[in-house]
CSV table of C-alpha atoms in Angstrom, one decimal:
chain,number,residue,atom,x,y,z
R,320,MET,CA,16.0,-0.3,31.0
R,321,THR,CA,15.1,-0.3,34.6
R,322,PHE,CA,13.8,2.7,36.5
R,323,ALA,CA,15.0,2.9,40.0
R,324,PRO,CA,12.9,4.5,42.6
R,325,SER,CA,13.3,8.1,42.8
R,326,ARG,CA,11.2,11.3,43.5
R,327,SER,CA,8.0,11.4,41.3
R,328,VAL,CA,7.6,14.9,39.8
R,329,SER,CA,3.9,13.7,38.1
R,330,ALA,CA,1.9,12.9,41.2
R,331,ALA,CA,-0.8,15.3,40.2
R,332,LYS,CA,-4.2,13.8,39.4
R,333,PRO,CA,-4.7,13.7,35.6
R,334,SER,CA,-7.0,16.6,34.4
R,335,VAL,CA,-8.4,14.7,31.5
R,336,SER,CA,-9.3,11.3,31.9
R,337,THR,CA,-11.1,9.5,28.9
R,338,PRO,CA,-9.4,8.6,25.6
R,339,ILE,CA,-12.0,10.4,23.6
R,340,ALA,CA,-11.4,13.6,25.7
R,341,LEU,CA,-7.6,13.4,25.3
R,342,LEU,CA,-7.6,12.5,21.6
R,343,LEU,CA,-9.8,15.7,21.3
R,344,LYS,CA,-7.6,17.8,23.1
R,345,TYR,CA,-4.4,16.7,21.3
R,346,ASP,CA,-5.9,16.3,17.9
R,347,LYS,CA,-3.6,18.4,15.6
R,348,PRO,CA,-1.1,17.5,12.7
R,349,VAL,CA,1.7,15.2,14.0
R,350,PRO,CA,4.3,13.0,12.1
R,351,ARG,CA,3.9,9.3,12.1
R,352,TYR,CA,7.7,9.2,13.1
R,353,THR,CA,8.6,6.4,10.9
R,354,SER,CA,11.9,8.2,10.8
R,355,TYR,CA,13.4,11.0,12.3
R,356,PRO,CA,14.1,13.8,10.7
R,357,THR,CA,10.9,12.9,8.7
R,358,ALA,CA,10.4,12.5,4.9
R,359,ALA,CA,9.3,16.2,4.8
R,360,SER,CA,13.1,17.3,5.5
R,361,PHE,CA,14.2,15.3,2.5
R,362,SER,CA,16.0,17.4,-0.5
R,363,GLU,CA,17.3,16.8,-3.9
R,364,ALA,CA,20.7,17.7,-2.7
R,365,VAL,CA,21.2,14.2,-1.9
R,366,GLY,CA,21.2,11.7,-4.9
R,367,ALA,CA,22.6,8.7,-6.3
R,368,ALA,CA,26.2,9.5,-5.3
R,369,ASP,CA,25.2,9.5,-1.7
R,370,LEU,CA,23.6,6.1,-2.0
R,371,ALA,CA,26.4,4.6,-3.8
R,372,ALA,CA,28.9,5.9,-1.6
R,373,GLN,CA,26.8,4.3,1.6
R,374,LEU,CA,26.4,1.1,-0.4
R,375,ALA,CA,30.3,0.9,-1.0
R,376,ARG,CA,30.7,0.8,2.7
R,377,PRO,CA,31.7,-2.7,3.9
R,378,ALA,CA,28.9,-4.1,6.2
R,379,ALA,CA,28.6,-7.5,7.8
R,380,GLU,CA,25.2,-7.1,9.3
R,381,PRO,CA,21.9,-8.2,7.1
R,382,LEU,CA,19.7,-5.9,5.3
R,383,SER,CA,16.1,-5.4,5.5
R,384,LEU,CA,14.9,-5.3,1.9
R,385,TYR,CA,11.7,-3.7,0.7
R,386,VAL,CA,10.5,-4.3,-3.1
R,387,HIS,CA,7.9,-1.8,-4.4
R,388,VAL,CA,5.3,-3.2,-6.9
R,389,PRO,CA,3.4,-0.1,-8.0
R,390,PHE,CA,0.5,-1.8,-9.9
R,391,CYS,CA,-3.1,-1.9,-9.1
R,392,ARG,CA,-6.2,-3.2,-11.1
R,393,HIS,CA,-8.4,-0.3,-9.8
R,394,ALA,CA,-7.7,2.7,-7.5
R,395,CYS,CA,-9.1,2.8,-4.0
R,396,TRP,CA,-10.3,6.1,-3.5
R,397,TYR,CA,-8.7,6.6,0.2
R,398,CYS,CA,-5.4,5.6,-1.2
R,399,GLY,CA,-2.2,7.8,-0.9
R,400,CYS,CA,0.1,5.1,-1.9
R,401,ASN,CA,2.5,5.4,-5.1
R,402,ARG,CA,0.6,3.3,-7.5
R,403,VAL,CA,-0.1,2.9,-11.4
R,404,THR,CA,-3.8,1.7,-12.1
R,405,THR,CA,-3.8,-0.4,-15.1
R,406,GLN,CA,-5.4,-3.6,-16.6
R,407,ALA,CA,-2.3,-4.3,-18.8
R,408,GLY,CA,-1.0,-7.1,-16.6
R,409,SER,CA,2.3,-8.6,-18.0
R,410,ARG,CA,2.7,-5.9,-20.5
R,411,VAL,CA,3.6,-3.6,-18.0
R,412,VAL,CA,5.2,-6.2,-15.3
R,413,GLY,CA,7.7,-7.5,-17.8
R,414,PRO,CA,9.4,-4.1,-18.4
R,415,TYR,CA,9.1,-3.4,-14.6
R,416,LEU,CA,10.8,-6.7,-13.7
R,417,GLN,CA,13.7,-5.8,-16.3
R,418,ALA,CA,13.8,-2.3,-14.6
R,419,LEU,CA,14.1,-3.9,-11.1
R,420,GLU,CA,16.9,-6.3,-12.3
R,421,ARG,CA,19.0,-3.1,-13.6
R,422,GLU,CA,18.3,-1.6,-10.4
R,423,LEU,CA,19.9,-4.6,-8.6
R,424,GLN,CA,22.7,-4.5,-10.9
R,425,LEU,CA,23.4,-1.1,-10.2
R,426,ILE,CA,23.3,-1.8,-6.5
R,427,GLY,CA,25.5,-4.7,-6.8
R,428,ALA,CA,28.2,-2.7,-8.7
R,429,ALA,CA,28.0,0.1,-6.1
R,430,ALA,CA,28.3,-2.1,-3.1
R,431,GLY,CA,31.2,-4.6,-4.5
R,432,GLN,CA,29.7,-7.3,-2.2
R,433,ARG,CA,26.7,-9.4,-1.7
R,434,ARG,CA,24.7,-8.4,1.3
R,435,ARG,CA,22.7,-11.0,3.2
R,436,VAL,CA,18.9,-10.2,3.6
R,437,GLY,CA,17.5,-11.0,7.1
R,438,GLN,CA,14.1,-9.3,6.3
R,439,LEU,CA,12.0,-9.0,3.1
R,440,HIS,CA,9.0,-7.0,2.4
R,441,TRP,CA,7.0,-6.7,-0.8
R,442,GLY,CA,4.5,-3.7,-0.9
R,443,GLY,CA,2.7,-1.5,-3.2
R,444,GLY,CA,0.7,-0.8,-5.1
R,445,THR,CA,-0.6,-4.6,-5.1
R,446,PRO,CA,2.3,-7.1,-4.9
R,447,ASN,CA,-0.4,-10.0,-6.2
R,448,TYR,CA,-0.9,-8.1,-9.3
R,449,LEU,CA,2.0,-10.3,-10.4
R,450,THR,CA,1.1,-13.6,-11.6
R,451,PRO,CA,2.4,-16.7,-9.8
R,452,ALA,CA,5.2,-17.0,-12.6
R,453,GLU,CA,6.0,-13.3,-12.3
R,454,GLN,CA,6.4,-13.6,-8.3
R,455,GLY,CA,8.5,-16.5,-8.9
R,456,GLN,CA,10.6,-14.5,-11.3
R,457,LEU,CA,11.0,-11.6,-8.9
R,458,TRP,CA,12.0,-13.8,-6.1
R,459,GLU,CA,14.7,-15.4,-8.4
R,460,LEU,CA,15.9,-12.0,-9.4
R,461,LEU,CA,16.5,-11.3,-5.4
R,462,ASP,CA,18.1,-14.6,-4.9
R,463,GLN,CA,20.7,-13.7,-7.6
R,464,HIS,CA,21.7,-10.5,-5.9
R,465,PHE,CA,21.5,-11.4,-2.2
R,466,ASP,CA,22.0,-14.0,0.1
R,467,LEU,CA,18.7,-14.8,1.7
R,468,ALA,CA,19.0,-15.9,5.2
R,469,THR,CA,18.0,-19.5,6.2
R,470,ASP,CA,15.7,-17.8,8.8
R,471,LEU,CA,14.4,-15.1,6.5
R,472,GLU,CA,11.3,-13.1,7.6
R,473,ALA,CA,9.7,-12.5,4.3
R,474,SER,CA,6.4,-10.7,4.1
R,475,ILE,CA,4.1,-9.6,1.4
R,476,GLU,CA,0.9,-7.3,1.0
R,477,VAL,CA,-1.9,-9.0,-0.9
R,478,ASN,CA,-5.5,-7.7,-2.2
R,479,PRO,CA,-7.8,-10.3,-1.0
R,480,GLU,CA,-10.2,-9.5,-4.0
R,481,PHE,CA,-8.3,-11.7,-6.4
R,482,LEU,CA,-6.7,-14.0,-4.2
R,483,SER,CA,-6.9,-17.9,-4.7
R,484,ARG,CA,-5.8,-20.9,-2.7
R,485,ASP,CA,-3.3,-22.0,-5.2
R,486,GLU,CA,-1.7,-18.5,-5.3
R,487,LEU,CA,-1.5,-18.3,-1.5
R,488,LEU,CA,0.0,-21.9,-1.3
R,489,GLY,CA,2.6,-20.7,-4.0
R,490,LEU,CA,3.5,-17.6,-2.1
R,491,ARG,CA,4.3,-20.0,0.9
R,492,ARG,CA,6.3,-22.3,-1.1
R,493,LEU,CA,8.4,-19.4,-2.6
R,494,GLY,CA,9.6,-18.5,1.0
R,495,PHE,CA,7.0,-16.0,2.2
R,496,ASN,CA,6.1,-16.7,6.1
R,497,ARG,CA,4.2,-13.4,6.7
R,498,ILE,CA,1.5,-11.8,4.9
R,499,SER,CA,-1.0,-8.8,5.2
R,500,PHE,CA,-4.3,-7.9,3.6
R,501,GLY,CA,-6.4,-5.0,3.8
R,502,ILE,CA,-10.2,-5.2,5.1
R,503,GLN,CA,-10.5,-1.5,5.6
R,504,ASP,CA,-14.0,-2.0,6.3
R,505,ALA,CA,-16.4,-5.0,5.7
R,506,ASP,CA,-19.7,-3.2,5.3
R,507,PRO,CA,-20.8,-3.3,1.4
R,508,GLU,CA,-21.8,0.3,1.4
R,509,VAL,CA,-18.5,1.6,2.8
R,510,GLN,CA,-16.8,-0.5,0.5
R,511,LYS,CA,-18.7,0.9,-2.5
R,512,ALA,CA,-18.2,4.4,-1.2
R,513,VAL,CA,-14.4,3.9,-1.5
R,514,ASN,CA,-14.2,1.7,-4.6
R,515,ARG,CA,-13.0,-1.6,-3.0
R,516,VAL,CA,-15.6,-4.2,-2.8
R,517,VAL,CA,-14.6,-7.6,-1.4
R,518,PRO,CA,-17.5,-9.7,0.0
R,519,VAL,CA,-17.2,-11.0,3.6
R,520,GLU,CA,-17.1,-14.5,2.1
R,521,GLN,CA,-14.0,-13.8,0.3
R,522,LEU,CA,-12.6,-12.4,3.2
R,523,ARG,CA,-13.2,-15.4,5.1
R,524,ARG,CA,-11.9,-17.7,2.4
R,525,ALA,CA,-8.8,-15.6,2.1
R,526,MET,CA,-7.9,-16.1,5.9
R,527,ALA,CA,-8.8,-19.8,5.7
R,528,TRP,CA,-6.4,-20.4,2.8
R,529,MET,CA,-3.6,-18.4,4.7
R,530,ARG,CA,-4.0,-20.5,7.8
R,531,GLU,CA,-4.0,-23.8,5.4
R,532,ALA,CA,-0.7,-22.3,3.9
R,533,SER,CA,0.7,-22.1,7.3
R,534,PHE,CA,1.9,-18.5,7.5
R,535,GLU,CA,3.5,-17.7,10.6
R,536,SER,CA,1.8,-14.3,10.8
R,537,VAL,CA,-1.3,-12.9,9.4
R,538,ASN,CA,-1.9,-8.9,9.6
R,539,VAL,CA,-4.9,-7.1,8.5
R,540,ASP,CA,-5.4,-3.3,7.8
R,541,LEU,CA,-8.5,-1.4,9.2
R,542,ILE,CA,-9.3,2.1,8.3
R,543,CYS,CA,-11.3,4.3,10.8
R,544,GLY,CA,-13.1,7.5,9.4
R,545,LEU,CA,-14.2,6.4,5.7
R,546,PRO,CA,-17.3,7.6,4.1
R,547,LEU,CA,-20.6,6.2,5.2
R,548,GLN,CA,-18.9,4.4,8.5
R,549,THR,CA,-20.9,4.5,11.8
R,550,PRO,CA,-19.9,3.0,15.0
R,551,GLU,CA,-22.4,0.3,14.6
R,552,ARG,CA,-21.3,-0.6,11.0
R,553,PHE,CA,-17.7,-0.4,12.2
R,554,ARG,CA,-18.4,-2.6,15.3
R,555,THR,CA,-19.7,-5.4,12.7
R,556,THR,CA,-16.1,-5.2,11.0
R,557,LEU,CA,-14.4,-5.4,14.2
R,558,GLU,CA,-16.5,-8.6,14.9
R,559,LEU,CA,-15.5,-10.2,11.6
R,560,VAL,CA,-11.9,-9.5,12.5
R,561,ARG,CA,-12.3,-11.1,15.9
R,562,GLU,CA,-13.9,-14.2,14.1
R,563,LEU,CA,-10.7,-14.4,11.6
R,564,ARG,CA,-8.3,-13.7,14.4
R,565,PRO,CA,-5.3,-12.6,12.6
R,566,ASP,CA,-2.0,-12.2,14.6
R,567,ARG,CA,-1.8,-8.6,14.1
R,568,ILE,CA,-4.0,-5.7,13.2
R,569,SER,CA,-3.1,-2.3,11.9
R,570,LEU,CA,-5.9,0.3,12.6
R,571,PHE,CA,-5.5,3.6,10.7
R,572,SER,CA,-7.3,6.9,11.1
R,573,PHE,CA,-8.2,8.0,7.6
R,574,ALA,CA,-6.5,11.1,6.5
R,575,TYR,CA,-8.9,13.3,4.3
R,576,LEU,CA,-6.5,15.1,1.9
R,577,PRO,CA,-8.1,16.0,-1.1
R,578,GLN,CA,-5.9,18.7,-2.0
R,579,GLN,CA,-2.7,16.8,-2.0
R,580,LEU,CA,-4.4,13.5,-3.2
R,581,PRO,CA,-6.7,14.0,-6.1
R,582,LEU,CA,-8.2,10.7,-5.9
R,583,GLN,CA,-9.9,11.4,-2.8
R,584,ARG,CA,-12.0,14.3,-4.5
R,585,LYS,CA,-14.4,11.4,-5.4
R,586,ILE,CA,-15.2,11.2,-1.6
R,587,ALA,CA,-17.8,13.6,-0.6
R,588,ALA,CA,-16.9,15.3,2.7
R,589,GLU,CA,-20.1,15.2,4.1
R,590,ASP,CA,-20.2,11.5,3.9
R,591,LEU,CA,-17.2,11.3,6.5
R,592,PRO,CA,-18.1,10.4,10.0
R,593,SER,CA,-18.0,13.0,12.5
R,594,GLN,CA,-14.9,13.6,14.9
R,595,HIS,CA,-16.9,12.1,17.8
R,596,GLN,CA,-18.0,9.1,15.8
R,597,ARG,CA,-14.5,8.5,14.6
R,598,LEU,CA,-13.2,8.4,18.3
R,599,ALA,CA,-15.9,6.2,19.5
R,600,MET,CA,-15.0,3.7,16.6
R,601,LEU,CA,-11.4,3.8,17.8
R,602,GLU,CA,-12.1,3.4,21.5
R,603,SER,CA,-14.7,0.5,20.7
R,604,ALA,CA,-11.7,-1.3,18.7
R,605,SER,CA,-9.5,-0.8,21.6
R,606,GLN,CA,-11.7,-2.2,24.0
R,607,LEU,CA,-13.0,-5.3,21.8
R,608,LEU,CA,-9.5,-6.2,20.8
R,609,ALA,CA,-8.2,-5.9,24.4
R,610,ALA,CA,-10.7,-8.2,25.2
R,611,ALA,CA,-10.0,-10.6,22.5
R,612,GLY,CA,-6.4,-11.0,23.8
R,613,TYR,CA,-4.5,-8.3,21.5
R,614,ASP,CA,-1.7,-6.2,22.8
R,615,ALA,CA,-1.9,-2.5,22.0
R,616,ILE,CA,1.4,-1.4,20.4
R,617,GLY,CA,1.7,2.3,19.8
R,618,MET,CA,-1.4,3.9,18.7
R,619,ASP,CA,-2.6,2.0,15.7
R,620,HIS,CA,-1.0,-1.5,15.8
R,621,TYR,CA,-2.5,-4.6,17.8
R,622,ALA,CA,-0.8,-8.0,18.1
R,623,LEU,CA,-2.0,-11.3,20.0
R,624,ALA,CA,0.0,-11.7,22.9
R,625,GLY,CA,2.1,-14.5,21.3
R,626,ASP,CA,2.9,-12.6,18.1
R,627,SER,CA,6.7,-11.9,17.7
R,628,LEU,CA,5.7,-8.0,17.5
R,629,ALA,CA,4.0,-8.1,20.8
R,630,VAL,CA,7.0,-10.1,22.4
R,631,ALA,CA,9.5,-7.6,21.1
R,632,ALA,CA,7.5,-4.8,22.4
R,633,ARG,CA,7.3,-6.5,25.9
R,634,GLU,CA,11.1,-7.1,25.6
R,635,GLY,CA,12.1,-3.7,24.7
R,636,ARG,CA,13.2,-4.9,21.0
R,637,LEU,CA,10.6,-3.1,19.0
R,638,HIS,CA,11.9,-0.7,16.0
R,639,ARG,CA,10.3,1.4,13.7
R,640,ASN,CA,11.1,2.4,10.3
R,641,PHE,CA,9.3,3.4,7.0
R,642,GLN,CA,7.5,0.1,7.1
R,643,GLY,CA,6.0,0.8,10.4
R,644,TYR,CA,6.7,-1.3,13.7
R,645,THR,CA,9.1,-4.1,13.2
R,646,THR,CA,11.1,-6.7,15.0
R,647,GLY,CA,14.1,-6.1,12.8
R,648,GLY,CA,16.1,-4.0,15.2
R,649,GLU,CA,18.7,-1.5,13.6
R,650,LEU,CA,18.9,-3.5,10.3
R,651,ASP,CA,19.9,-1.1,7.4
R,652,LEU,CA,16.6,-0.6,5.2
R,653,LEU,CA,17.3,-1.0,1.3
R,654,GLY,CA,14.3,0.0,-0.9
R,655,VAL,CA,13.9,-0.8,-4.7
R,656,GLY,CA,11.4,0.3,-7.1
R,657,PRO,CA,9.8,3.9,-7.6
R,658,THR,CA,9.3,5.9,-4.4
R,659,ALA,CA,11.0,3.4,-2.4
R,660,ILE,CA,13.0,4.7,0.7
R,661,SER,CA,16.4,3.4,1.9
R,662,GLN,CA,17.3,4.1,5.5
R,663,PHE,CA,20.7,3.9,7.1
R,664,PRO,CA,22.3,5.2,10.3
R,665,HIS,CA,23.4,8.7,8.4
R,666,LEU,CA,21.5,8.5,5.1
R,667,PHE,CA,18.0,8.5,3.9
R,668,SER,CA,17.3,8.1,0.2
R,669,GLN,CA,14.1,7.9,-1.8
R,670,ASN,CA,13.8,6.6,-5.4
R,671,LEU,CA,12.1,8.5,-8.3
R,672,ARG,CA,8.3,8.5,-7.8
R,673,ASP,CA,7.3,8.8,-11.4
R,674,LEU,CA,7.5,5.5,-13.3
R,675,ARG,CA,8.8,6.9,-16.6
R,676,ALA,CA,11.6,8.9,-14.8
R,677,TYR,CA,12.4,5.7,-12.7
R,678,TYR,CA,12.9,3.9,-16.1
R,679,ALA,CA,14.9,6.7,-17.9
R,680,ALA,CA,17.4,6.9,-14.8
R,681,LEU,CA,18.1,3.1,-14.9
R,682,GLU,CA,18.3,3.2,-18.9
R,683,ALA,CA,21.3,6.0,-18.3
R,684,GLY,CA,23.0,3.9,-15.8
R,685,ARG,CA,22.1,5.7,-12.6
R,686,LEU,CA,20.8,4.6,-9.3
R,687,PRO,CA,17.1,6.2,-9.3
R,688,VAL,CA,17.7,8.3,-6.3
R,689,GLU,CA,15.3,11.6,-6.1
R,690,ARG,CA,16.2,13.0,-2.8
R,691,GLY,CA,17.1,12.3,0.6
R,692,LEU,CA,19.1,13.4,3.8
R,693,VAL,CA,22.2,13.2,5.3
R,694,VAL,CA,22.3,13.1,9.1
R,695,ARG,CA,25.5,13.6,11.0
R,696,ASP,CA,24.6,16.5,13.6
R,697,PRO,CA,25.1,14.6,17.2
R,698,ALA,CA,22.1,16.6,18.4
R,699,VAL,CA,19.8,15.4,15.9
R,700,LEU,CA,20.9,11.7,16.3
R,701,GLU,CA,20.2,12.3,20.0
R,702,ARG,CA,16.6,13.4,19.2
R,703,ARG,CA,16.1,10.5,16.8
R,704,ARG,CA,17.3,8.2,19.6
R,705,LEU,CA,14.7,9.8,22.0
R,706,ILE,CA,12.0,9.6,19.6
R,707,GLN,CA,12.7,5.8,18.8
R,708,GLU,CA,12.6,5.0,22.5
R,709,VAL,CA,9.3,6.9,23.1
R,710,MET,CA,7.8,5.3,20.0
R,711,CYS,CA,9.1,1.8,20.3
R,712,ARG,CA,9.9,1.1,24.1
R,713,PHE,CA,7.3,3.6,25.6
R,714,ARG,CA,9.9,4.9,28.1
R,715,VAL,CA,13.1,7.0,27.7
R,716,ALA,CA,15.8,8.4,30.0
R,717,LEU,CA,16.2,12.0,29.1
R,718,PRO,CA,19.3,14.2,29.9
R,719,LEU,CA,17.9,17.2,31.5
R,720,GLU,CA,20.9,19.4,30.4
R,721,GLY,CA,19.9,20.7,26.9
R,722,PHE,CA,16.3,19.4,27.3
R,723,ALA,CA,14.8,21.7,29.7
R,724,GLN,CA,11.8,22.8,27.3
R,725,GLU,CA,11.2,19.2,26.7
R,726,TRP,CA,11.2,18.5,30.3
R,727,HIS,CA,8.8,21.4,30.8
R,728,ASP,CA,6.4,20.2,28.0
R,729,LEU,CA,6.3,16.7,29.4
R,730,GLN,CA,4.8,18.0,32.6
R,731,ALA,CA,1.6,19.0,30.9
R,732,LEU,CA,1.5,15.4,29.4
R,733,ALA,CA,1.9,14.2,32.8
R,734,ALA,CA,-1.0,16.2,34.3
R,735,ASP,CA,-3.1,14.7,31.7
R,736,GLY,CA,-2.1,11.1,32.7
R,737,LEU,CA,0.0,10.2,29.4
R,738,VAL,CA,3.3,10.0,31.0
R,739,GLN,CA,4.8,9.4,34.4
R,740,LEU,CA,7.8,11.4,35.1
R,741,GLN,CA,10.8,10.9,37.8
R,742,ARG,CA,14.0,12.8,38.3
R,743,GLN,CA,17.1,11.4,39.3
R,744,GLY,CA,19.8,14.0,39.6
R,745,ASN,CA,20.5,15.4,36.0
R,746,GLN,CA,18.4,12.7,34.3
R,747,GLY,CA,14.5,12.7,33.8
R,748,LEU,CA,12.9,9.2,33.3
R,749,VAL,CA,9.8,9.2,31.2
R,750,GLU,CA,7.3,6.3,31.2
R,751,VAL,CA,4.3,6.2,28.6
R,752,THR,CA,1.1,5.2,30.4
R,753,SER,CA,-1.4,3.0,28.8
R,754,GLN,CA,-3.5,6.1,28.1
R,755,GLY,CA,-0.5,7.9,26.6
R,756,ARG,CA,0.0,4.9,23.9
R,757,TRP,CA,-3.3,6.5,22.2
R,758,LEU,CA,-1.1,9.6,21.9
R,759,ILE,CA,2.2,8.1,21.4
R,760,ARG,CA,2.8,10.6,18.5
R,761,SER,CA,2.0,13.7,20.3
R,762,ILE,CA,4.4,12.4,23.0
R,763,ALA,CA,7.3,11.8,20.5
R,764,ALA,CA,6.7,15.4,19.1
R,765,VAL,CA,8.0,16.8,22.3
R,766,PHE,CA,11.3,16.2,21.2
R,767,ASP,CA,10.9,17.4,17.4
R,768,PRO,CA,11.8,21.1,17.5
R,769,GLU,CA,10.1,21.5,14.0
R,770,GLN,CA,6.6,20.6,15.6
R,771,ARG,CA,7.3,23.5,18.2
R,772,ARG,CA,7.6,25.8,15.3
R,773,ARG,CA,5.2,24.6,13.0
R,774,ALA,CA,2.9,21.5,13.2
R,775,SER,CA,2.9,19.2,10.2
R,776,GLY,CA,1.9,15.5,9.6
R,777,SER,CA,-1.5,14.0,9.8
R,778,ARG,CA,-4.2,14.7,12.5
R,779,LEU,CA,-4.7,11.9,15.0
R,780,VAL,CA,-8.3,11.6,14.2
């Protein structure tokens, strides 16, 4: 989209300038907008029949396929993912792979056609909880039920604690070409405080093996705001990341929600860094990563300028779904496994969260859908488009008729230097500034009427 010259309506000097001041001003609960409407709107009124009807519609375009592997050897105390902590190994994996096979059979029966898969992602949990033989078995299951594209973008999340060179080479031979692993924080004391201890030397070995295996893209996850973190300790972690030089970095702000996530009650609130410390860490990360050649994508993603994610952001091809930022465009997303979410233009569906309930549904011959949402209202779809444009392309053309309140609210953001506004007749042109990308979720929330009525989601810091 090209913005033609026009009368500016945001020429006033910004009233707040530093990233820290802006984050403090706008720090309130905001959705991450991996979808619109968000998952908070899902209802049990949507079930297996809705997904089956969607799958039955003929489709020529490829799918993005997500496979959830819920098992972990031990629990990380910050974690909010759906997981089963167990040391049982193959005794739990065997029945799980059988259940996945049954789910894939039900999907195939509902669809009546083999779909091509253009993107594949294994998440968790811990996908490398599976042994190499079990990983091969799961890949073969997918190959039996789908046509895997010759240029398949296949990614997997791994825990570096248990990685070996042979396993990484095996994942590459299977067909994975992208990989992600969590560092979170490299400081030993912080690691102990969250029950995730991975020595720095193991992190270095894991990255070296990934490079040896020639993965096309390596992502690392970091978390800001963990117990015992300080700006000095976190900078040491950032220096390690700069040394490892992954292609992508996801930098999340820790959401401390002990009432909703009982595992987080093992973390003492007094051990958490202050809000100003967290902000200092985020700003330090932004400066250091920019100096190291990383492009900022949204508020919490960074990519080397030559990485496909950064290229997609520059070319306006970035997309966002329940897996976060992706280059996959508008591919339908099909999720398998407990709590996995499927996303189609007019339907969201989420599988049962509880593993036993998931097994029971499959044994009864039912697609294991627990809840979802059907979206056909043109006004809601229009707001989805606006939010997607803001989150992914950082600019949007806004029809002013029907969006007078939003245009008014954007004036305040423009005064703080978060957006630049122009007006061309009955159309408003909104462009997010570099400062505004720190607060991209807050900007997107302008187009979400639910947020105006009642703020929800996670805080920015």
